[in-house]
Every structure is written in C-alpha cells, then in structure tokens.
Short mmCIF file of C-alpha atoms and ligand atoms in Angstrom, two decimals:
data_model
loop_
_atom_site.label_atom_id
_atom_site.label_comp_id
_atom_site.label_asym_id
_atom_site.label_seq_id
_atom_site.Cartn_x
_atom_site.Cartn_y
_atom_site.Cartn_z
CA UNK A 1 75.17 163.62 19.97
CA UNK A 2 72.53 161.82 22.02
CA UNK A 3 71.97 158.11 21.58
CA UNK A 4 69.87 155.37 23.11
CA UNK A 5 71.63 152.23 24.27
CA UNK A 6 69.17 149.36 24.44
CA UNK A 7 69.72 145.77 25.45
CA UNK A 8 66.87 143.67 24.16
CA UNK A 9 65.13 140.57 25.34
CA UNK A 10 63.14 141.70 28.39
CA UNK A 11 59.34 141.50 28.15
CA UNK A 12 57.87 144.92 29.00
CA UNK A 13 55.51 144.59 31.95
CA UNK A 14 53.47 146.97 34.08
CA UNK A 15 51.45 150.13 33.54
CA UNK A 16 52.13 153.18 31.39
CA UNK A 17 50.25 156.47 31.43
CA UNK A 18 49.78 158.11 28.05
CA UNK A 19 50.46 161.85 27.66
CA UNK A 20 48.50 164.48 25.75
CA UNK A 21 48.27 164.16 21.98
CA UNK A 22 51.18 165.78 20.11
CA UNK A 23 49.24 166.44 16.92
CA UNK A 24 46.38 168.07 18.84
CA UNK A 25 48.74 170.10 21.04
CA UNK A 26 50.70 171.52 18.10
CA UNK A 27 47.44 172.86 16.63
CA UNK A 28 45.87 174.03 19.88
CA UNK A 29 48.85 176.21 20.87
CA UNK A 30 48.67 178.26 17.63
CA UNK A 31 44.86 178.36 18.03
CA UNK A 32 45.22 180.28 21.32
CA UNK A 33 46.27 183.29 19.17
CA UNK A 34 42.58 183.66 18.19
CA UNK A 35 41.58 184.61 21.73
CA UNK A 36 43.13 188.02 22.48
CA UNK A 37 42.74 186.72 26.04
CA UNK A 38 44.06 184.09 28.47
CA UNK A 39 43.85 180.33 27.80
CA UNK A 40 44.79 177.56 30.21
CA UNK A 41 45.83 174.41 28.36
CA UNK A 42 46.06 171.16 30.31
CA UNK A 43 47.47 167.72 29.50
CA UNK A 44 50.09 169.26 27.22
CA UNK A 45 52.82 166.80 26.28
CA UNK A 46 56.26 168.10 27.31
CA UNK A 47 58.01 167.33 24.01
CA UNK A 48 60.38 169.38 21.90
CA UNK A 49 57.74 170.23 19.22
CA UNK A 50 55.56 171.79 21.93
CA UNK A 51 58.53 173.64 23.46
CA UNK A 52 59.35 175.09 20.01
CA UNK A 53 55.78 176.37 19.60
CA UNK A 54 55.94 177.97 23.05
CA UNK A 55 59.03 179.85 21.81
CA UNK A 56 57.07 180.90 18.70
CA UNK A 57 54.18 182.22 20.84
CA UNK A 58 56.66 184.19 22.96
CA UNK A 59 58.35 185.57 19.83
CA UNK A 60 54.94 186.86 18.69
CA UNK A 61 54.58 188.67 22.03
CA UNK A 62 52.36 186.25 23.98
CA UNK A 63 52.96 185.75 27.71
CA UNK A 64 53.42 182.08 28.48
CA UNK A 65 53.64 180.69 31.99
CA UNK A 66 54.10 177.03 32.92
CA UNK A 67 51.74 176.28 35.81
CA UNK A 68 52.92 172.63 36.00
CA UNK A 69 54.80 170.28 33.64
CA UNK A 70 51.56 169.67 31.71
CA UNK A 71 49.65 172.95 32.18
CA UNK A 72 50.33 176.26 30.42
CA UNK A 73 48.78 179.68 30.89
CA UNK A 74 48.94 181.62 27.63
CA UNK A 75 47.99 185.29 27.38
CA UNK A 76 47.72 186.20 23.69
CA UNK A 77 46.37 189.72 24.33
CA UNK A 78 49.98 190.99 24.26
CA UNK A 79 50.76 189.69 20.74
CA UNK A 80 52.16 192.58 18.69
CA UNK A 81 53.77 190.80 15.75
CA UNK A 82 52.49 188.55 12.94
CA UNK A 83 55.77 186.96 11.87
CA UNK A 84 57.03 183.61 13.18
CA UNK A 85 60.86 183.79 13.23
CA UNK A 86 62.51 181.75 10.47
CA UNK A 87 64.89 179.89 12.79
CA UNK A 88 61.96 178.57 14.86
CA UNK A 89 59.33 177.93 12.19
CA UNK A 90 61.45 175.86 9.81
CA UNK A 91 62.25 173.31 12.50
CA UNK A 92 58.78 171.75 12.55
CA UNK A 93 55.69 171.11 10.48
CA UNK A 94 52.94 172.47 12.65
CA UNK A 95 54.32 176.02 12.67
CA UNK A 96 52.03 176.43 9.64
CA UNK A 97 49.00 176.55 11.96
CA UNK A 98 50.09 180.10 12.84
CA UNK A 99 49.13 180.98 9.24
CA UNK A 100 45.45 180.24 9.93
CA UNK A 101 45.29 181.73 13.41
CA UNK A 102 47.27 184.95 12.75
CA UNK A 103 45.39 185.50 9.47
CA UNK A 104 42.09 185.10 11.29
CA UNK A 105 42.89 187.52 14.11
CA UNK A 106 45.16 190.10 12.41
CA UNK A 107 44.38 189.70 8.69
CA UNK A 108 48.02 188.85 8.06
CA UNK A 109 50.64 186.19 8.80
CA UNK A 110 54.26 185.53 7.86
CA UNK A 111 55.36 182.00 8.61
CA UNK A 112 58.43 180.06 7.45
CA UNK A 113 57.99 177.15 5.04
CA UNK A 114 57.35 174.27 7.45
CA UNK A 115 59.95 171.60 8.24
CA UNK A 116 59.22 168.36 10.11
CA UNK A 117 59.85 164.71 9.31
CA UNK A 118 61.09 163.95 5.81
CA UNK A 119 58.36 161.66 4.50
CA UNK A 120 58.60 162.65 0.81
CA UNK A 121 56.84 165.65 -0.76
CA UNK A 122 54.68 167.55 1.74
CA UNK A 123 52.88 170.26 -0.25
CA UNK A 124 50.55 172.80 1.40
CA UNK A 125 48.45 173.65 -1.66
CA UNK A 126 45.22 172.62 0.09
CA UNK A 127 45.90 175.01 3.00
CA UNK A 128 46.45 177.85 0.51
CA UNK A 129 43.37 176.84 -1.49
CA UNK A 130 41.24 177.22 1.66
CA UNK A 131 42.79 180.60 2.56
CA UNK A 132 42.15 181.91 -0.97
CA UNK A 133 38.55 180.67 -0.91
CA UNK A 134 38.12 182.64 2.33
CA UNK A 135 39.25 185.81 0.50
CA UNK A 136 42.93 185.86 1.44
CA UNK A 137 45.93 186.09 -0.89
CA UNK A 138 49.36 184.56 -0.45
CA UNK A 139 52.94 185.13 -1.56
CA UNK A 140 55.88 182.79 -1.25
CA UNK A 141 59.02 184.74 -0.56
CA UNK A 142 62.12 182.52 -0.49
CA UNK A 143 61.51 180.59 2.73
CA UNK A 144 58.54 182.56 4.08
CA UNK A 145 54.84 182.26 3.33
CA UNK A 146 52.87 185.48 3.59
CA UNK A 147 49.06 185.39 3.74
CA UNK A 148 46.87 188.45 4.05
CA UNK A 149 43.30 189.63 3.67
CA UNK A 150 41.21 192.78 3.90
CA UNK A 151 38.35 190.79 5.34
CA UNK A 152 37.78 187.02 5.60
CA UNK A 153 34.49 185.83 4.11
CA UNK A 154 32.89 182.41 4.37
CA UNK A 155 33.35 179.88 1.56
CA UNK A 156 32.51 176.39 0.37
CA UNK A 157 35.76 174.44 0.12
CA UNK A 158 36.01 170.93 -1.30
CA UNK A 159 39.47 169.54 -0.54
CA UNK A 160 41.19 167.56 -3.32
CA UNK A 161 42.52 165.09 -0.77
CA UNK A 162 41.96 164.40 2.90
CA UNK A 163 44.49 166.49 4.82
CA UNK A 164 44.80 166.86 8.58
CA UNK A 165 46.80 170.08 8.34
CA UNK A 166 44.59 171.75 5.70
CA UNK A 167 41.40 170.85 7.62
CA UNK A 168 42.76 172.43 10.82
CA UNK A 169 44.19 175.50 9.09
CA UNK A 170 40.89 176.08 7.27
CA UNK A 171 38.98 175.85 10.59
CA UNK A 172 41.39 178.33 12.21
CA UNK A 173 40.98 180.78 9.33
CA UNK A 174 37.18 180.41 9.06
CA UNK A 175 36.03 180.75 12.70
CA UNK A 176 35.66 184.54 12.49
CA UNK A 177 34.98 184.83 8.72
CA UNK A 178 31.70 186.51 7.75
CA UNK A 179 28.99 183.93 7.05
CA UNK A 180 28.86 180.13 7.01
CA UNK A 181 31.83 178.13 5.75
CA UNK A 182 31.41 174.55 4.56
CA UNK A 183 34.50 172.33 4.42
CA UNK A 184 34.06 169.05 2.52
CA UNK A 185 36.26 165.95 2.21
CA UNK A 186 37.93 166.85 5.50
CA UNK A 187 40.11 164.76 7.80
CA UNK A 188 38.35 162.99 10.70
CA UNK A 189 41.25 162.21 13.05
CA UNK A 190 40.58 162.51 16.80
CA UNK A 191 42.79 165.61 16.91
CA UNK A 192 40.53 167.33 14.33
CA UNK A 193 37.63 166.86 16.75
CA UNK A 194 39.80 168.00 19.66
CA UNK A 195 40.83 171.23 17.91
CA UNK A 196 37.18 171.91 16.93
CA UNK A 197 36.10 171.32 20.55
CA UNK A 198 38.78 173.73 21.78
CA UNK A 199 37.71 176.37 19.24
CA UNK A 200 34.05 175.93 20.30
CA UNK A 201 35.10 176.37 23.94
CA UNK A 202 36.69 179.65 22.80
CA UNK A 203 33.36 180.80 21.35
CA UNK A 204 33.48 179.40 17.80
CA UNK A 205 30.46 177.71 16.17
CA UNK A 206 31.82 174.60 14.45
CA UNK A 207 29.69 171.53 13.72
CA UNK A 208 30.44 168.20 12.11
CA UNK A 209 34.09 167.71 13.14
CA UNK A 210 34.77 163.98 12.97
CA UNK A 211 32.57 163.59 9.85
CA UNK A 212 33.37 164.33 6.17
CA UNK A 213 31.75 167.78 6.28
CA UNK A 214 32.46 170.61 8.73
CA UNK A 215 30.14 173.64 8.96
CA UNK A 216 31.45 176.83 10.57
CA UNK A 217 29.23 179.78 11.39
CA UNK A 218 31.58 182.74 11.65
CA UNK A 219 31.50 184.54 15.03
CA UNK A 220 32.49 188.13 15.76
CA UNK A 221 35.13 187.32 18.36
CA UNK A 222 36.75 184.50 20.29
CA UNK A 223 37.64 184.46 23.97
CA UNK A 224 39.99 182.64 26.35
CA UNK A 225 39.22 179.11 27.54
CA UNK A 226 40.38 176.30 29.81
CA UNK A 227 40.92 173.09 27.88
CA UNK A 228 42.42 169.65 28.41
CA UNK A 229 44.01 167.93 25.39
CA UNK A 230 43.01 164.34 24.46
CA UNK A 231 45.45 161.47 25.04
CA UNK A 232 47.92 160.66 22.27
CA UNK A 233 46.63 157.67 20.32
CA UNK A 234 49.96 157.21 18.54
CA UNK A 235 51.93 157.05 21.79
CA UNK A 236 49.31 154.61 23.12
CA UNK A 237 49.51 152.47 19.98
CA UNK A 238 53.31 152.46 20.21
CA UNK A 239 53.23 151.04 23.74
CA UNK A 240 50.56 148.52 22.70
CA UNK A 241 52.85 147.20 19.97
CA UNK A 242 55.84 147.24 22.35
CA UNK A 243 53.84 145.03 24.75
CA UNK A 244 52.99 142.58 21.99
CA UNK A 245 56.42 142.52 20.32
CA UNK A 246 58.31 142.04 23.60
CA UNK A 247 55.86 139.29 24.62
CA UNK A 248 55.09 141.43 27.62
CA UNK A 249 52.00 142.50 29.50
CA UNK A 250 51.12 146.22 29.69
CA UNK A 251 48.14 148.19 30.91
CA UNK A 252 48.07 151.33 28.75
CA UNK A 253 46.28 154.00 30.82
CA UNK A 254 44.67 157.40 30.18
CA UNK A 255 43.48 156.64 26.66
CA UNK A 256 40.27 156.69 24.62
CA UNK A 257 39.89 153.09 23.35
CA UNK A 258 37.64 154.24 20.46
CA UNK A 259 40.61 156.14 19.00
CA UNK A 260 42.65 152.94 18.94
CA UNK A 261 40.28 150.59 17.13
CA UNK A 262 42.46 150.21 14.02
CA UNK A 263 45.52 149.13 16.01
CA UNK A 264 43.48 147.03 18.46
CA UNK A 265 41.94 145.10 15.60
CA UNK A 266 45.32 144.49 13.87
CA UNK A 267 46.95 143.36 17.13
CA UNK A 268 44.10 140.88 17.63
CA UNK A 269 44.42 139.76 14.00
CA UNK A 270 48.06 138.77 14.52
CA UNK A 271 47.21 136.94 17.76
CA UNK A 272 47.90 139.36 20.66
CA UNK A 273 45.46 139.44 23.55
CA UNK A 274 43.84 142.87 23.84
CA UNK A 275 41.27 143.83 26.48
CA UNK A 276 39.53 147.20 26.41
CA UNK A 277 38.32 149.11 29.48
CA UNK A 278 36.76 152.60 29.83
CA UNK A 279 40.03 154.53 29.66
CA UNK A 280 42.71 151.85 29.42
CA UNK A 281 43.72 148.88 27.29
CA UNK A 282 45.49 145.73 28.49
CA UNK A 283 47.79 143.96 26.00
CA UNK A 284 49.31 140.55 26.61
CA UNK A 285 51.91 139.32 24.17
CA UNK A 286 52.03 135.75 22.87
CA UNK A 287 54.93 133.54 21.71
CA UNK A 288 54.10 133.46 18.00
CA UNK A 289 52.33 135.96 15.79
CA UNK A 290 50.49 135.43 12.52
CA UNK A 291 51.18 137.50 9.43
CA UNK A 292 48.78 140.19 8.24
CA UNK A 293 48.43 142.88 5.59
CA UNK A 294 48.01 146.57 6.40
CA UNK A 295 47.12 149.60 4.31
CA UNK A 296 47.48 152.97 5.98
CA UNK A 297 44.61 155.40 5.42
CA UNK A 298 43.11 158.56 6.87
CA UNK A 299 41.14 158.00 10.10
CA UNK A 300 39.37 155.70 10.88
CA UNK A 301 41.75 153.58 8.76
CA UNK A 302 45.07 152.27 10.07
CA UNK A 303 47.16 155.36 10.96
CA UNK A 304 50.34 155.95 8.97
CA UNK A 305 52.04 157.12 12.19
CA UNK A 306 51.77 153.58 13.65
CA UNK A 307 52.86 151.81 10.47
CA UNK A 308 56.62 151.75 11.31
CA UNK A 309 56.17 150.35 14.83
CA UNK A 310 53.68 147.75 13.59
CA UNK A 311 56.26 146.83 10.94
CA UNK A 312 58.55 145.66 13.76
CA UNK A 313 55.94 143.17 14.95
CA UNK A 314 55.51 141.90 11.38
CA UNK A 315 59.28 141.27 11.23
CA UNK A 316 58.84 138.47 13.79
CA UNK A 317 55.40 137.23 12.68
CA UNK A 318 55.23 133.85 10.91
CA UNK A 319 55.12 134.06 7.11
CA UNK A 320 54.71 137.00 4.75
CA UNK A 321 53.05 140.32 5.64
CA UNK A 322 52.56 143.32 3.39
CA UNK A 323 52.27 146.99 4.37
CA UNK A 324 50.98 149.46 1.79
CA UNK A 325 51.55 153.10 2.72
CA UNK A 326 48.53 155.13 1.64
CA UNK A 327 49.52 158.58 2.89
CA UNK A 328 53.23 159.33 2.43
CA UNK A 329 55.61 158.71 -0.51
CA UNK A 330 58.56 157.85 1.67
CA UNK A 331 57.79 156.21 5.00
CA UNK A 332 59.82 153.02 4.75
CA UNK A 333 63.32 154.36 5.50
CA UNK A 334 63.19 152.49 8.81
CA UNK A 335 63.12 149.20 6.87
CA UNK A 336 66.79 149.59 5.80
CA UNK A 337 67.67 149.98 9.48
CA UNK A 338 65.55 146.96 10.50
CA UNK A 339 67.26 144.88 7.79
CA UNK A 340 70.58 145.73 9.51
CA UNK A 341 69.04 144.08 12.59
CA UNK A 342 68.31 140.85 10.74
CA UNK A 343 64.82 141.63 9.44
CA UNK A 344 63.84 140.54 5.96
CA UNK A 345 61.94 143.40 4.32
CA UNK A 346 61.77 144.35 0.66
CA UNK A 347 60.48 147.79 -0.22
CA UNK A 348 59.13 148.76 -3.62
CA UNK A 349 57.73 152.29 -3.68
CA UNK A 350 54.84 152.48 -1.24
CA UNK A 351 54.78 148.71 -0.56
CA UNK A 352 56.91 146.77 1.93
CA UNK A 353 56.97 142.97 2.07
CA UNK A 354 57.98 141.45 5.41
CA UNK A 355 59.21 137.83 5.61
CA UNK A 356 59.01 136.81 9.25
CA UNK A 357 62.31 135.90 10.96
CA UNK A 358 62.85 134.04 14.23
CA UNK A 359 64.48 137.00 15.98
CA UNK A 360 66.10 140.40 15.44
CA UNK A 361 69.75 141.05 16.36
CA UNK A 362 71.25 144.19 17.86
CA UNK A 363 72.96 146.71 15.55
CA UNK A 364 73.94 150.38 15.42
CA UNK A 365 71.01 152.09 13.68
CA UNK A 366 69.76 155.60 12.97
CA UNK A 367 66.34 157.14 13.69
CA UNK A 368 65.55 158.75 10.32
CA UNK A 369 62.36 160.40 11.59
CA UNK A 370 60.04 160.40 14.61
CA UNK A 371 58.01 157.23 14.02
CA UNK A 372 60.97 155.44 12.43
CA UNK A 373 62.77 156.15 15.70
CA UNK A 374 59.92 154.64 17.74
CA UNK A 375 60.07 151.55 15.52
CA UNK A 376 63.82 151.16 16.06
CA UNK A 377 63.42 151.53 19.83
CA UNK A 378 60.82 148.73 19.70
CA UNK A 379 63.08 146.59 17.52
CA UNK A 380 66.04 147.09 19.85
CA UNK A 381 63.90 146.14 22.86
CA UNK A 382 63.19 142.71 21.33
CA UNK A 383 66.56 142.15 19.62
CA UNK A 384 69.31 139.87 20.90
CA UNK A 385 72.18 142.00 22.23
CA UNK A 386 72.81 145.70 22.72
CA UNK A 387 71.81 148.22 20.03
CA UNK A 388 72.85 151.83 19.68
CA UNK A 389 70.30 154.22 18.17
CA UNK A 390 71.50 157.60 16.95
CA UNK A 391 69.57 160.76 15.92
CA UNK A 392 67.17 160.22 18.82
CA UNK A 393 66.23 163.90 18.87
CA UNK A 394 63.60 162.85 16.30
CA UNK A 395 62.01 160.49 18.84
CA UNK A 396 61.93 163.16 21.53
CA UNK A 397 59.98 165.51 19.24
CA UNK A 398 56.95 163.30 19.83
CA UNK A 399 57.26 160.98 22.85
CA UNK A 400 57.17 162.32 26.42
CA UNK A 401 59.83 160.74 28.68
CA UNK A 402 60.10 157.68 26.48
CA UNK A 403 63.27 156.42 28.20
CA UNK A 404 61.73 156.79 31.67
CA UNK A 405 58.45 155.15 30.63
CA UNK A 406 60.20 152.15 29.05
CA UNK A 407 62.53 151.73 32.04
CA UNK A 408 59.51 151.72 34.37
CA UNK A 409 58.19 148.79 32.31
CA UNK A 410 61.45 146.91 32.82
CA UNK A 411 63.09 147.74 29.49
CA UNK A 412 66.88 148.07 29.44
CA UNK A 413 67.30 151.48 27.81
CA UNK A 414 69.49 154.44 28.66
CA UNK A 415 70.35 157.68 26.96
CA UNK A 416 73.95 158.75 26.52
CA UNK A 417 75.37 162.00 25.29
CA UNK A 418 78.59 161.63 23.30
CA UNK A 419 80.48 164.86 22.58
CA UNK A 420 80.28 165.52 18.83
CA UNK A 421 84.05 165.17 18.21
CA UNK A 422 84.08 161.69 19.79
CA UNK A 423 81.04 160.70 17.77
CA UNK A 424 82.90 161.82 14.65
CA UNK A 425 86.01 159.75 15.55
CA UNK A 426 83.79 156.71 16.13
CA UNK A 427 82.25 157.13 12.70
CA UNK A 428 85.67 156.74 10.94
N1 EPU B 501 48.76 166.91 1.05
C1 EPU B 501 48.81 167.62 -0.14
N2 EPU B 501 48.55 168.96 -0.08
C2 EPU B 501 48.28 169.61 1.07
C3 EPU B 501 48.25 168.88 2.28
C4 EPU B 501 48.50 167.51 2.23
O1 EPU B 501 49.05 167.06 -1.21
O2 EPU B 501 48.06 170.83 1.04
C5 EPU B 501 48.99 165.45 1.01
C6 EPU B 501 50.27 165.06 1.76
O3 EPU B 501 51.41 165.16 0.94
C7 EPU B 501 49.95 163.63 2.17
C8 EPU B 501 48.44 163.67 2.43
O4 EPU B 501 47.95 164.82 1.73
O5 EPU B 501 50.20 162.76 1.11
C9 EPU B 501 48.03 163.79 3.88
O6 EPU B 501 48.75 164.86 4.52
P1 EPU B 501 48.19 165.63 5.80
O7 EPU B 501 48.03 167.06 5.43
O8 EPU B 501 47.03 164.89 6.34
O9 EPU B 501 49.41 165.49 6.81
P2 EPU B 501 49.98 166.62 7.78
O10 EPU B 501 48.87 167.45 8.29
O11 EPU B 501 51.15 167.28 7.16
C10 EPU B 501 49.63 165.25 9.97
C11 EPU B 501 50.51 164.78 11.09
C12 EPU B 501 51.41 163.65 10.61
C13 EPU B 501 50.54 162.51 10.08
C14 EPU B 501 49.59 163.03 8.98
C15 EPU B 501 48.60 161.98 8.49
C16 EPU B 501 50.80 166.81 12.33
C17 EPU B 501 51.70 167.89 12.78
N3 EPU B 501 51.33 165.90 11.52
O12 EPU B 501 50.51 165.71 8.95
O13 EPU B 501 52.09 163.19 11.75
O14 EPU B 501 51.36 161.50 9.52
O15 EPU B 501 48.83 164.15 9.50
O16 EPU B 501 47.84 161.49 9.55
O17 EPU B 501 49.64 166.76 12.71
C18 EPU B 501 53.85 162.27 12.97
O18 EPU B 501 53.25 162.58 14.00
O19 EPU B 501 54.85 161.50 12.96
C19 EPU B 501 53.38 162.78 11.67
C20 EPU B 501 54.15 162.79 10.59
#
C-alpha cells in the first residue's frame, strides 16, 4: 500500500510547470478511434487514467507508441474490435467516451459501466439520450453497455442538465452522422473546446464549442492529426491554493489564465495576492485569510474539482465560510478527514460550513477520491507535524509527478510503499 508522508509547515516557493489537462486527455484518446489513421498527441499527462486508456486502445487493436513522456503516436487503422475489456473499462469514468467514438466509426460499441471517483450517483442517461436521438439503440447487459446503429443521423438534442461527459460523447457520435446536429444546454468547460478543436483538426465541422449551443455538420470521414492538449486548469488551481494556504510564493507556469478566472477571483476575495501573465500566474500567500462563500457550478462557475482543495484554505480563514456543492451529491467526504486534522467543518447534504481555526494538526488520513486526496495533501503541507495519507493511488490518477513537483517547491513530502501485510498489522 502506497502512502504519502508529509511534514507540514514549510511555505511552498518557486516555479511549477502544469501538465496537460486530464479531463481533455481522457476524451481525446478515445476520439483518436474516429481517424482510421495516425494521430500524434502532445502534452499528454502521464497519469494512471491516461495509461489505462492506452491499454484500452491497445486492447481494441490500435498501435500505440510513446515518442516521449508526453507525446504518443496512435495508429487506429489497425482496430479490429469494438469491445473495451471489462477489467480495464470499469476502473475509470472516461472509458465511456469509447461508446461515442466506436459507435461513430463502426456502428457498434461494447463498453463496461464506467467506474471513477465515488461522488454519489453518476447516471449516464443524457449520453444515451443523445445516442438514441442520433438513431442508435442501447442495451445494458449486466456490467456492459452495448450501443449500435444501422446509420447515424443528425438530431436536435436538448440536454436536461449540463453534462461534460454527455456533451463530449454526443460530439463524438455526431461528427460523421448524416446532416446537421444541434446540441443545446451543453457544457462549456475548456476541455469541451479542446476536444472540439481536436475533432476539427481531424476533419470534423463543429461550431459553437464553449457556448450553450454546439452545431455539428456531419462529415463523411475523419483523418489523423497532430494535436497538443491544453494545460490542466485543475492541477493549476491546486498549486495556486497550495501557494496561498502554505503562505508561500509560486509562479504557476504553462497555463491559460482565462481558464482560471473563478479560482483567481476567489483567491483574491480571501486576500491572496494573484498576478496574471500571458501563460503563468504568480500567487503570494498572506498571513491571514478572510472567509468567503462558494457555490460550485458548471463552467464558467467555480469548478467542483477545485472545491475540496479550496475547502482547506477556508479551514484556516478567519470566521465562517460556506461551500455549496452544485454538481455532485457526495463531494464532502474529505471534510471528515480534515476534521481529524483539527478543522471545524459541519456538512449537511450539499452544504459545508467551515469555522476557521488557527492551524491544522497532522493526522493519519485517507484519500477517498482524487480531489479529496489533493485537498488532504494540501492540508498536510500546512499542518503542524507529520501526516500519513493512505489510498494515494486516487491522487495519482490525476496529478502528474505530484510528489516531485511539491518537493521542488520545498515541500516535505515522500512516498512510501508498505507491504500489504504490514499495513494490515498496523491497522489493528
Ligand atoms: N448527470 C446526469 N446524467 C448524465 C450525465 C450527468 O444526471 O447522463 C449529472 C451528474 O450526476 C452530475 C452532473 O450531471 O450531477 C454533471 O455531471 P457531468 O456529466 O458534467 O460529469 P462527468 O462528465 O461525469 C466530468 C469530470 C469530473 C468533473 C465533472 C464536472 C471527466 C472524466 N470527469 O465528469 O471530474 O467533476 O465533469 O465538471 O471529465 C475529477 O477530475 O476529479 C472529476 C470528477
């Protein structure tokens, strides 16, 4: 069992370079299936979710070659299978993007029910609604989803709620459908725009990504492309909060400041100094922070994926702060862990009330999911004493070299690997 051992109290200082966006990468890899050709994908984050999708592409028959740690050459012309193996697909959420891309190219896809972080109910009814509108049918067979079609035809789809996954899956399925598809009430996250840009580079005709309405003129075929993925705004936001919470001073590099406006504005609201440049942001922490209220919302609102790490800063802000979670039913599990570290947080459904405390104290805690894990790492970095964080595999699903990057900023963090039987003895 791998754990992080973190001794808190050191302000993080220096520069950090942000990697490619996880939630764009995990959609762009399945999108390469549309090409029947070779794609070169650059700025890919080397994280376990990406490595799992590479295994899925290989299982489908694609040839995948790593040209460098961040560049992949993917030849999808050799794909001869439309089923993502169960043992791979159930490990992560984004495996469901193979539904849209395989359906589009082969008229059929078999993909396991998606796994991923446990954030409460995560239905995929809106994905299926879009596939059906495009003239496909689906069957749920135990743990597999099967979608198929004789011929995809364009449709007008109005989504019941704003969904990142359903917007991307509908784009993947519609790019080669006959006619003009209109998608309304779509997600507008930067990775939606990135996926649309990649698809357009492959020959698709998609307009309006980044607004509420996306229009897709179906094309006959797609081709290979070279593409570089946008920087990860959630990784960037995480380091911005780490700088503020540790009262440090970090230049966060290789970012698009426009994607970070929600977090920049909240950090300024609590008192941190934030300076924006063309492709970097400089954050200087201060001694005391003011309280604030946050409601997470689809982009351009405050991103749910940064809510846990921002919660850590609110633990040490003066007075009472409130976070209302607007996307997921269950994204406050990290609060129980922070309370073990001396925080004062009360959770009632989708609302968490933070009473500021002077400081956090080290404790053994568990990363219950990816962003909860990032929050606990941040908390441990500012806590008095040495904390032990378990279940860190969740963190490594989404953050490239997090231990190395924090150490380079002066943080006292190391990863240890305890054999499972010793970990068990320690637990009793
Ligand atoms: N929803 C439905 N039906 C659907 C689809 C979504 O009811 O068919 C609901 C969800 O239950 C949720 C809301 O709509 O309440 C929004 O879900 P969305 O589909 O936007 O989320 P997702 O595509 O499953 C992606 C990210 C998440 C991020 C959310 C929101 C990926 C792989 N995951 O999830 O990222 O929290 O968008 O921005 O892109 C993370 O990186 O830690 C993470 C969880």
